[in-house]
Short mmCIF file of C-alpha atoms and ligand atoms in Angstrom, two decimals:
data_model
loop_
_atom_site.label_atom_id
_atom_site.label_comp_id
_atom_site.label_asym_id
_atom_site.label_seq_id
_atom_site.Cartn_x
_atom_site.Cartn_y
_atom_site.Cartn_z
CA MET A 72 168.13 173.41 95.03
CA ALA A 73 164.68 171.87 94.90
CA ASP A 74 163.72 169.46 92.15
CA PRO A 75 163.03 171.79 89.17
CA ASN A 76 159.97 170.00 88.01
CA PRO A 77 158.47 168.32 91.09
CA ALA A 78 155.89 165.64 90.43
CA VAL A 79 153.57 166.94 93.11
CA LEU A 80 150.32 165.38 91.93
CA THR A 81 149.85 162.61 94.39
CA ALA A 82 146.09 162.76 94.15
CA GLY A 83 143.82 163.47 91.22
CA GLU A 84 146.08 162.03 88.55
CA GLY A 85 144.79 162.16 85.07
CA PRO A 86 144.40 164.94 82.44
CA ILE A 87 144.00 168.53 83.60
CA LEU A 88 141.28 170.88 82.22
CA ALA A 89 142.53 174.39 82.67
CA VAL A 90 140.42 177.60 82.38
CA GLU A 91 141.76 181.14 81.96
CA THR A 92 139.57 184.28 81.79
CA SER A 93 141.65 186.97 83.60
CA CYS A 94 141.38 189.66 80.92
CA ASP A 95 139.91 189.64 77.41
CA ASP A 96 140.64 186.12 76.13
CA THR A 97 138.44 183.18 76.99
CA SER A 98 140.63 180.11 77.04
CA ALA A 99 140.45 176.47 77.95
CA ALA A 100 143.11 173.71 77.54
CA VAL A 101 143.65 170.07 78.28
CA MET A 102 146.96 168.62 79.30
CA ASP A 103 147.83 164.88 79.90
CA GLU A 104 149.81 163.59 82.88
CA SER A 105 153.03 163.86 81.00
CA GLY A 106 152.61 167.53 80.43
CA SER A 107 151.62 167.32 76.75
CA VAL A 108 149.00 169.82 75.53
CA LEU A 109 146.13 167.87 74.16
CA ALA A 110 143.94 170.86 73.34
CA SER A 111 144.31 174.59 73.65
CA VAL A 112 141.44 176.99 72.71
CA VAL A 113 141.60 180.71 72.84
CA HIS A 114 138.61 182.84 71.92
CA SER A 115 140.02 186.32 71.54
CA GLN A 116 137.73 189.31 72.24
CA ASP A 117 139.89 191.72 70.12
CA VAL A 118 137.03 192.46 67.66
CA ILE A 119 134.70 193.41 70.57
CA HIS A 120 137.13 195.89 72.33
CA GLU A 121 138.52 197.25 69.09
CA LYS A 122 135.93 199.88 68.77
CA TYR A 123 136.66 201.18 72.34
CA GLY A 124 140.44 201.19 71.79
CA GLY A 125 140.93 199.13 74.94
CA VAL A 126 139.59 196.37 77.14
CA VAL A 127 136.17 197.41 78.68
CA PRO A 128 135.78 195.22 81.87
CA GLU A 129 132.08 194.82 81.88
CA VAL A 130 131.97 193.95 78.27
CA ALA A 131 134.79 191.43 78.75
CA SER A 132 132.87 189.73 81.62
CA ARG A 133 129.66 189.39 79.48
CA ALA A 134 131.70 187.93 76.55
CA HIS A 135 133.27 185.35 78.88
CA VAL A 136 129.82 184.27 80.15
CA GLU A 137 128.69 183.73 76.61
CA ARG A 138 131.83 181.77 75.63
CA ALA A 139 133.11 179.87 78.68
CA THR A 140 131.16 176.72 78.24
CA VAL A 141 131.62 176.69 74.46
CA VAL A 142 135.35 177.03 74.73
CA VAL A 143 135.58 174.29 77.39
CA ARG A 144 133.45 172.02 75.27
CA GLU A 145 135.68 172.62 72.27
CA ALA A 146 138.87 171.88 74.30
CA LEU A 147 137.43 168.57 75.45
CA ALA A 148 136.32 167.66 71.95
CA GLU A 149 139.70 168.51 70.52
CA ALA A 150 141.44 166.39 73.31
CA GLU A 151 138.81 163.61 72.56
CA LEU A 152 137.93 163.43 76.24
CA ARG A 153 134.69 163.57 78.33
CA PRO A 154 134.46 165.48 81.56
CA GLN A 155 134.49 162.18 83.46
CA ASP A 156 137.83 161.35 81.97
CA LEU A 157 139.54 164.27 83.74
CA GLY A 158 141.75 164.02 86.87
CA ARG A 159 141.47 167.61 87.94
CA VAL A 160 140.48 171.18 86.91
CA ALA A 161 142.78 174.27 87.05
CA VAL A 162 141.84 177.78 86.99
CA THR A 163 143.28 181.30 87.16
CA VAL A 164 142.19 182.96 90.28
CA GLY A 165 144.08 186.33 90.00
CA PRO A 166 145.47 188.88 89.34
CA GLY A 167 143.17 190.26 86.61
CA LEU A 168 139.74 191.92 85.94
CA ILE A 169 137.58 190.68 88.83
CA GLY A 170 134.42 190.24 86.87
CA ALA A 171 136.30 188.23 84.15
CA LEU A 172 138.27 186.03 86.75
CA LEU A 173 134.93 185.16 88.47
CA ILE A 174 133.42 183.76 85.27
CA GLY A 175 136.40 181.41 84.79
CA LEU A 176 136.46 180.50 88.53
CA ASN A 177 132.86 179.66 88.69
CA THR A 178 132.99 177.66 85.45
CA ALA A 179 135.88 175.66 86.81
CA LYS A 180 134.28 175.16 90.16
CA ALA A 181 131.07 173.95 88.56
CA ILE A 182 132.82 171.41 86.38
CA ALA A 183 135.07 170.14 89.21
CA TRP A 184 132.13 169.96 91.67
CA ALA A 185 129.87 168.17 89.28
CA HIS A 186 132.48 165.51 88.61
CA ARG A 187 133.91 165.34 92.19
CA LEU A 188 137.34 166.35 90.84
CA PRO A 189 140.05 168.27 92.79
CA LEU A 190 140.73 171.83 91.70
CA VAL A 191 144.06 173.68 91.38
CA PRO A 192 143.97 177.53 91.81
CA VAL A 193 146.66 179.16 89.67
CA HIS A 194 148.31 182.63 89.85
CA HIS A 195 148.11 184.29 86.48
CA LEU A 196 151.87 185.18 86.42
CA HIS A 197 152.83 181.71 87.50
CA GLY A 198 150.99 180.67 84.21
CA HIS A 199 153.04 183.18 82.17
CA LEU A 200 156.30 181.79 83.85
CA ALA A 201 155.19 178.18 83.09
CA ALA A 202 154.97 179.02 79.32
CA VAL A 203 158.77 178.79 79.45
CA TRP A 204 158.99 175.17 80.58
CA LEU A 205 155.93 174.30 78.43
CA THR A 206 158.01 175.33 75.43
CA GLU A 207 161.24 173.99 76.65
CA PRO A 208 160.57 171.08 79.18
CA GLN A 209 164.42 170.55 79.63
CA VAL A 210 165.14 174.18 80.41
CA ALA A 211 167.89 174.82 83.14
CA PHE A 212 166.66 176.30 86.28
CA PRO A 213 167.16 178.78 87.91
CA MET A 214 166.15 181.45 85.33
CA VAL A 215 165.25 185.15 85.14
CA THR A 216 161.97 185.56 83.22
CA LEU A 217 160.71 188.84 81.96
CA ILE A 218 156.97 188.98 81.88
CA ALA A 219 155.84 191.88 79.67
CA SER A 220 152.26 192.26 78.75
CA GLY A 221 149.36 194.80 78.63
CA GLY A 222 149.03 194.73 82.48
CA HIS A 223 152.44 193.63 83.78
CA THR A 224 156.17 194.18 83.43
CA SER A 225 158.16 192.13 85.92
CA LEU A 226 161.50 190.54 86.20
CA ILE A 227 161.23 187.30 88.18
CA LEU A 228 163.83 184.96 89.49
CA VAL A 229 162.45 181.49 88.98
CA GLU A 230 164.25 179.13 91.26
CA ASP A 231 162.11 176.12 90.33
CA SER A 232 158.64 175.47 88.88
CA ARG A 233 157.00 176.88 91.98
CA THR A 234 159.47 179.15 93.86
CA PHE A 235 159.75 182.75 92.62
CA ARG A 236 161.23 186.07 93.64
CA LEU A 237 160.22 189.42 92.22
CA LEU A 238 163.39 191.27 91.17
CA GLY A 239 161.81 194.36 89.71
CA GLN A 240 158.74 195.67 88.06
CA THR A 241 157.15 198.78 86.39
CA LEU A 242 156.49 201.72 88.63
CA ASP A 243 153.82 203.08 86.20
CA ASP A 244 152.72 201.82 82.84
CA ALA A 245 153.25 198.19 81.64
CA ALA A 246 155.44 197.74 78.58
CA GLY A 247 152.44 196.55 76.42
CA GLU A 248 150.48 199.53 77.69
CA ALA A 249 153.25 201.94 76.57
CA MET A 250 153.24 200.20 73.09
CA ASP A 251 149.45 200.52 72.87
CA LYS A 252 149.56 204.20 74.01
CA GLY A 253 152.29 205.01 71.53
CA ALA A 254 150.40 203.27 68.72
CA ARG A 255 147.19 205.24 69.60
CA LEU A 256 149.13 208.55 69.47
CA LEU A 257 150.32 207.48 65.93
CA GLY A 258 146.82 206.77 64.89
CA LEU A 259 147.30 203.02 64.49
CA GLY A 260 144.76 200.29 64.88
CA TYR A 261 144.05 197.90 67.87
CA PRO A 262 145.69 196.15 69.51
CA GLY A 263 148.39 198.79 69.15
CA GLY A 264 151.54 196.92 70.07
CA ARG A 265 151.39 194.64 67.10
CA GLU A 266 150.73 197.56 64.63
CA LEU A 267 153.39 199.63 66.13
CA ASP A 268 155.85 196.73 65.73
CA ALA A 269 154.94 196.17 62.10
CA LEU A 270 155.29 199.99 61.29
CA ALA A 271 158.69 200.15 63.22
CA GLU A 272 159.92 197.35 60.97
CA GLN A 273 159.74 199.83 58.02
CA GLY A 274 161.53 202.70 59.78
CA GLU A 275 164.90 203.75 61.09
CA PRO A 276 165.21 204.38 64.81
CA GLY A 277 168.30 206.86 64.51
CA GLY A 278 166.37 210.01 63.72
CA PHE A 279 164.50 210.46 66.99
CA GLN A 280 165.39 210.00 70.61
CA PHE A 281 163.00 208.72 73.25
CA PRO A 282 163.88 208.60 76.99
CA ILE A 283 164.64 205.35 78.74
CA GLY A 284 163.19 205.27 82.23
CA LEU A 285 165.29 204.35 85.39
CA ALA A 286 168.32 203.68 83.19
CA ARG A 287 170.82 203.70 86.19
CA LYS A 288 172.79 200.48 86.26
CA GLY A 289 171.61 197.96 88.84
CA ASN A 290 168.10 199.39 89.02
CA LEU A 291 165.64 196.54 87.89
CA ASP A 292 162.47 198.50 88.06
CA PHE A 293 160.88 200.02 84.87
CA SER A 294 159.15 203.18 84.02
CA PHE A 295 157.33 203.80 80.76
CA SER A 296 155.35 206.94 81.44
CA GLY A 297 158.04 209.25 80.10
CA VAL A 298 158.40 207.59 76.80
CA LYS A 299 154.70 207.98 76.02
CA THR A 300 154.70 211.71 77.08
CA ALA A 301 157.77 212.41 74.95
CA MET A 302 155.93 210.89 71.95
CA TYR A 303 152.93 213.10 72.66
CA TYR A 304 155.02 216.31 72.70
CA LEU A 305 157.07 215.27 69.66
CA LEU A 306 153.88 214.72 67.64
CA ARG A 307 152.32 217.95 68.92
CA GLU A 308 155.22 219.93 67.42
CA MET A 309 154.73 218.45 64.05
CA ASP A 310 152.11 219.21 61.37
CA GLU A 311 150.08 216.45 59.74
CA ALA A 312 152.45 216.07 56.77
CA GLU A 313 155.57 215.83 58.98
CA ARG A 314 153.82 213.30 61.13
CA ARG A 315 152.93 211.18 58.09
CA ALA A 316 156.48 211.51 56.58
CA ASN A 317 158.12 210.35 59.85
CA ARG A 318 155.67 207.83 61.19
CA ALA A 319 157.70 204.69 60.62
CA ASP A 320 160.95 206.25 62.02
CA ILE A 321 159.14 207.52 65.02
CA ALA A 322 157.67 204.12 65.70
CA ALA A 323 161.09 202.52 65.22
CA ALA A 324 162.75 204.90 67.72
CA TYR A 325 159.79 204.51 70.25
CA ARG A 326 159.98 200.61 69.98
CA GLU A 327 163.78 200.86 70.37
CA ALA A 328 163.47 202.79 73.67
CA VAL A 329 160.93 200.46 75.17
CA VAL A 330 162.74 197.28 74.03
CA GLU A 331 166.19 198.78 75.20
CA ALA A 332 164.84 199.07 78.68
CA LEU A 333 163.40 195.58 78.73
CA ILE A 334 166.57 193.80 77.26
CA SER A 335 169.14 195.75 79.27
CA LYS A 336 167.45 195.14 82.55
CA LEU A 337 166.76 191.40 81.73
CA LEU A 338 170.47 190.94 80.91
CA GLN A 339 171.49 192.83 84.03
CA ALA A 340 169.15 190.68 86.21
CA GLY A 341 170.69 187.55 84.73
CA GLN A 342 174.24 188.80 85.44
CA LEU A 343 173.41 189.93 88.96
CA THR A 344 171.73 186.54 89.89
CA GLY A 345 174.17 184.37 87.95
CA VAL A 346 171.37 182.26 86.37
CA PRO A 347 172.11 179.99 83.35
CA THR A 348 168.84 180.90 81.58
CA LEU A 349 166.89 183.99 80.52
CA ALA A 350 163.36 183.85 79.22
CA VAL A 351 160.58 186.17 78.20
CA ALA A 352 156.76 185.70 78.37
CA GLY A 353 153.61 187.90 77.95
CA GLY A 354 152.17 189.52 74.77
CA VAL A 355 155.17 191.93 74.34
CA ALA A 356 157.30 188.88 73.77
CA ALA A 357 155.69 188.81 70.41
CA ASN A 358 157.68 191.99 69.50
CA SER A 359 160.12 191.24 66.69
CA LEU A 360 162.81 193.50 67.92
CA LEU A 361 162.68 192.05 71.40
CA ARG A 362 162.91 188.49 70.14
CA ARG A 363 165.80 189.28 67.75
CA ARG A 364 167.74 191.16 70.40
CA LEU A 365 167.17 188.70 73.19
CA GLU A 366 168.21 185.79 70.99
CA HIS A 367 171.30 187.54 69.89
CA GLU A 368 172.47 189.40 73.08
CA GLY A 369 171.36 186.69 75.50
CA THR A 370 173.26 184.01 73.79
CA THR A 371 176.23 186.11 73.10
CA ALA A 372 176.43 186.85 76.84
CA GLY A 373 176.41 183.07 77.51
CA PHE A 374 172.82 182.43 78.53
CA GLU A 375 170.38 179.77 77.47
CA VAL A 376 167.50 181.88 75.89
CA VAL A 377 163.87 180.73 75.91
CA ILE A 378 161.33 182.57 73.93
CA PRO A 379 157.91 180.75 74.01
CA ARG A 380 155.96 180.46 70.78
CA LEU A 381 153.56 183.36 70.33
CA SER A 382 150.45 181.33 71.26
CA TYR A 383 151.93 180.58 74.76
CA CYS A 384 153.15 184.19 75.17
CA THR A 385 149.67 185.87 74.97
CA ASP A 386 147.14 184.79 77.47
CA ASN A 387 146.16 181.04 77.06
CA ALA A 388 144.96 178.14 79.32
CA ALA A 389 147.78 175.80 78.28
CA MET A 390 150.16 177.85 80.33
CA ILE A 391 147.82 177.65 83.34
CA ALA A 392 147.60 173.84 83.02
CA ALA A 393 151.49 173.81 82.99
CA ALA A 394 151.60 175.85 86.19
CA ALA A 395 148.97 173.76 87.79
CA ARG A 396 151.26 170.72 87.72
CA SER A 397 152.94 172.37 90.66
CA GLY A 398 149.75 172.56 92.66
CA PRO A 399 148.31 173.28 95.23
CA LEU A 400 145.74 170.48 94.59
CA LEU A 401 142.53 171.32 96.59
CA PRO A 402 140.40 168.18 97.17
CA PHE A 403 136.67 168.04 96.42
CA PRO A 404 134.79 170.06 97.81
CA ALA A 405 137.39 172.24 99.70
CA TYR A 406 137.71 174.62 96.84
CA LEU A 407 134.03 175.84 97.05
CA ALA A 408 135.20 178.67 99.40
CA LEU A 409 137.86 179.80 96.84
CA GLU A 410 137.58 183.46 95.67
CA ALA A 411 139.08 185.45 92.86
CA ALA A 412 141.40 188.39 93.55
CA ALA A 413 142.03 191.40 91.27
CA SER A 414 145.49 191.95 92.78
CA LEU A 415 147.38 189.03 94.15
CA ALA A 416 151.01 188.69 95.37
CA LEU A 417 152.98 186.11 93.36
CA ASP A 418 153.87 184.21 96.63
CA ALA A 419 150.25 184.38 98.05
CA ASP A 420 149.08 181.08 99.47
CA LEU A 421 146.16 180.04 97.24
CA ASN A 422 144.75 177.35 99.45
CA PRO A 423 141.71 178.95 101.09
CA ASN A 424 141.80 176.48 103.96
CA SER A 425 145.31 177.13 104.93
CA GLU A 426 146.17 179.43 107.78
CA LYS A 427 148.31 181.76 105.58
CA ALA A 428 145.61 182.03 102.90
CA GLY A 429 146.21 184.92 100.55
CA LEU A 430 142.84 184.74 98.88
O1 LIG B 1490 149.70 188.93 77.39
P1 LIG B 1490 148.73 189.72 76.67
O2 LIG B 1490 148.06 188.99 75.51
O3 LIG B 1490 147.56 190.22 77.54
C1 LIG B 1490 147.81 190.80 78.77
O4 LIG B 1490 147.85 192.08 78.72
O5 LIG B 1490 147.72 190.02 79.72
O6 LIG B 1490 149.55 191.09 76.18
C2 LIG B 1490 148.91 191.98 75.34
C3 LIG B 1490 149.88 193.13 75.13
C4 LIG B 1490 149.21 194.33 74.47
O7 LIG B 1490 149.65 195.51 75.14
C5 LIG B 1490 149.79 194.30 73.08
O8 LIG B 1490 149.82 195.54 72.39
C6 LIG B 1490 151.21 193.67 73.24
O9 LIG B 1490 150.98 192.66 74.25
N1 LIG B 1490 151.68 193.23 72.04
C7 LIG B 1490 152.76 193.63 71.43
C8 LIG B 1490 152.91 192.80 70.26
N2 LIG B 1490 151.99 192.03 70.21
C9 LIG B 1490 151.18 192.13 71.25
N3 LIG B 1490 153.69 194.54 71.84
C10 LIG B 1490 154.73 194.73 71.12
N4 LIG B 1490 154.97 194.15 69.92
C11 LIG B 1490 154.16 193.15 69.46
N5 LIG B 1490 154.34 192.48 68.36
ZN1 LIG B 1491 148.65 187.76 80.92
#
């Protein structure tokens, strides 16, 4: 087994400035050489996208343009550093909304180039995985991490801080997307996952039954399109008064079905691979039932469980800085050819000058 936290930064030592703009949050963070977060700034676009009921890519890109330099400046000020004090710049290069990614990439390139700094390209999911050892630096590798967000639902075997294997993923909707769509059917606000979670806390899940996709033992993929369709038909059969009277119970049963799929497959993946640690990351890791169940069932089954704090679960640049400590470090000015990619395999080679380049 490789060294779990390899100190790979032989060049460009010094604080990392990380930039993340893959979806609808503009974020920048500064991390020192020991891995401590000196600053983490996230400018959420929720209020902008709220009126559309979802993220509008063009609008997100424009908001990133307006905010990127302000957010970077704020992170540096919070860390009490000047750009010339930095050792390297890290940035998310994919996967994500291409227009949004390009704003972050070009911001990072410009800062790195202007100060003759090296640059580290980071895969967005590597960032989510790194939230686990950012939260718990002494965590035992290998681990299975569930990444559940608005765009992703994946089970990943994390052998060390830069070696990953995809064990399973959603074949249709992401878990967060299922939460958001269910919330919208119930007439809740945006972002829906959080609202549905709050409503479910007031209900009883027993009165309604929602399907759990791909429930067969040993199957580590997910499917959430059936649960949303079931909610649609259930609500269609009810009149307004019935819907209102049963809202909390329906939300509770719906949340239960989504969380059951996530937890049971995460536990199965842990048992099948024999890892000591189970972890969760991504916005859906904010779900109160998921957190309670994972803590309880994971520990009861003998696993070390890591649930990152909420600010490191949702998109943020601190997790990108943590991932960047595992490289690859591109020297000045080799990264000028670097491109962003809307879809990007987790094991893609992010060095544009390498023969196996995935970008
Ligand atoms: O990771 P994230 O901030 O953004 C990406 O999609 O990359 O995740 C956002 C997702 C949304 O679908 C949102 O509804 C969901 O996380 N979410 C929740 C909760 N808080 C946020 N889902 C369930 N329960 C929550 N408490
Ligand atoms: Zn994300």
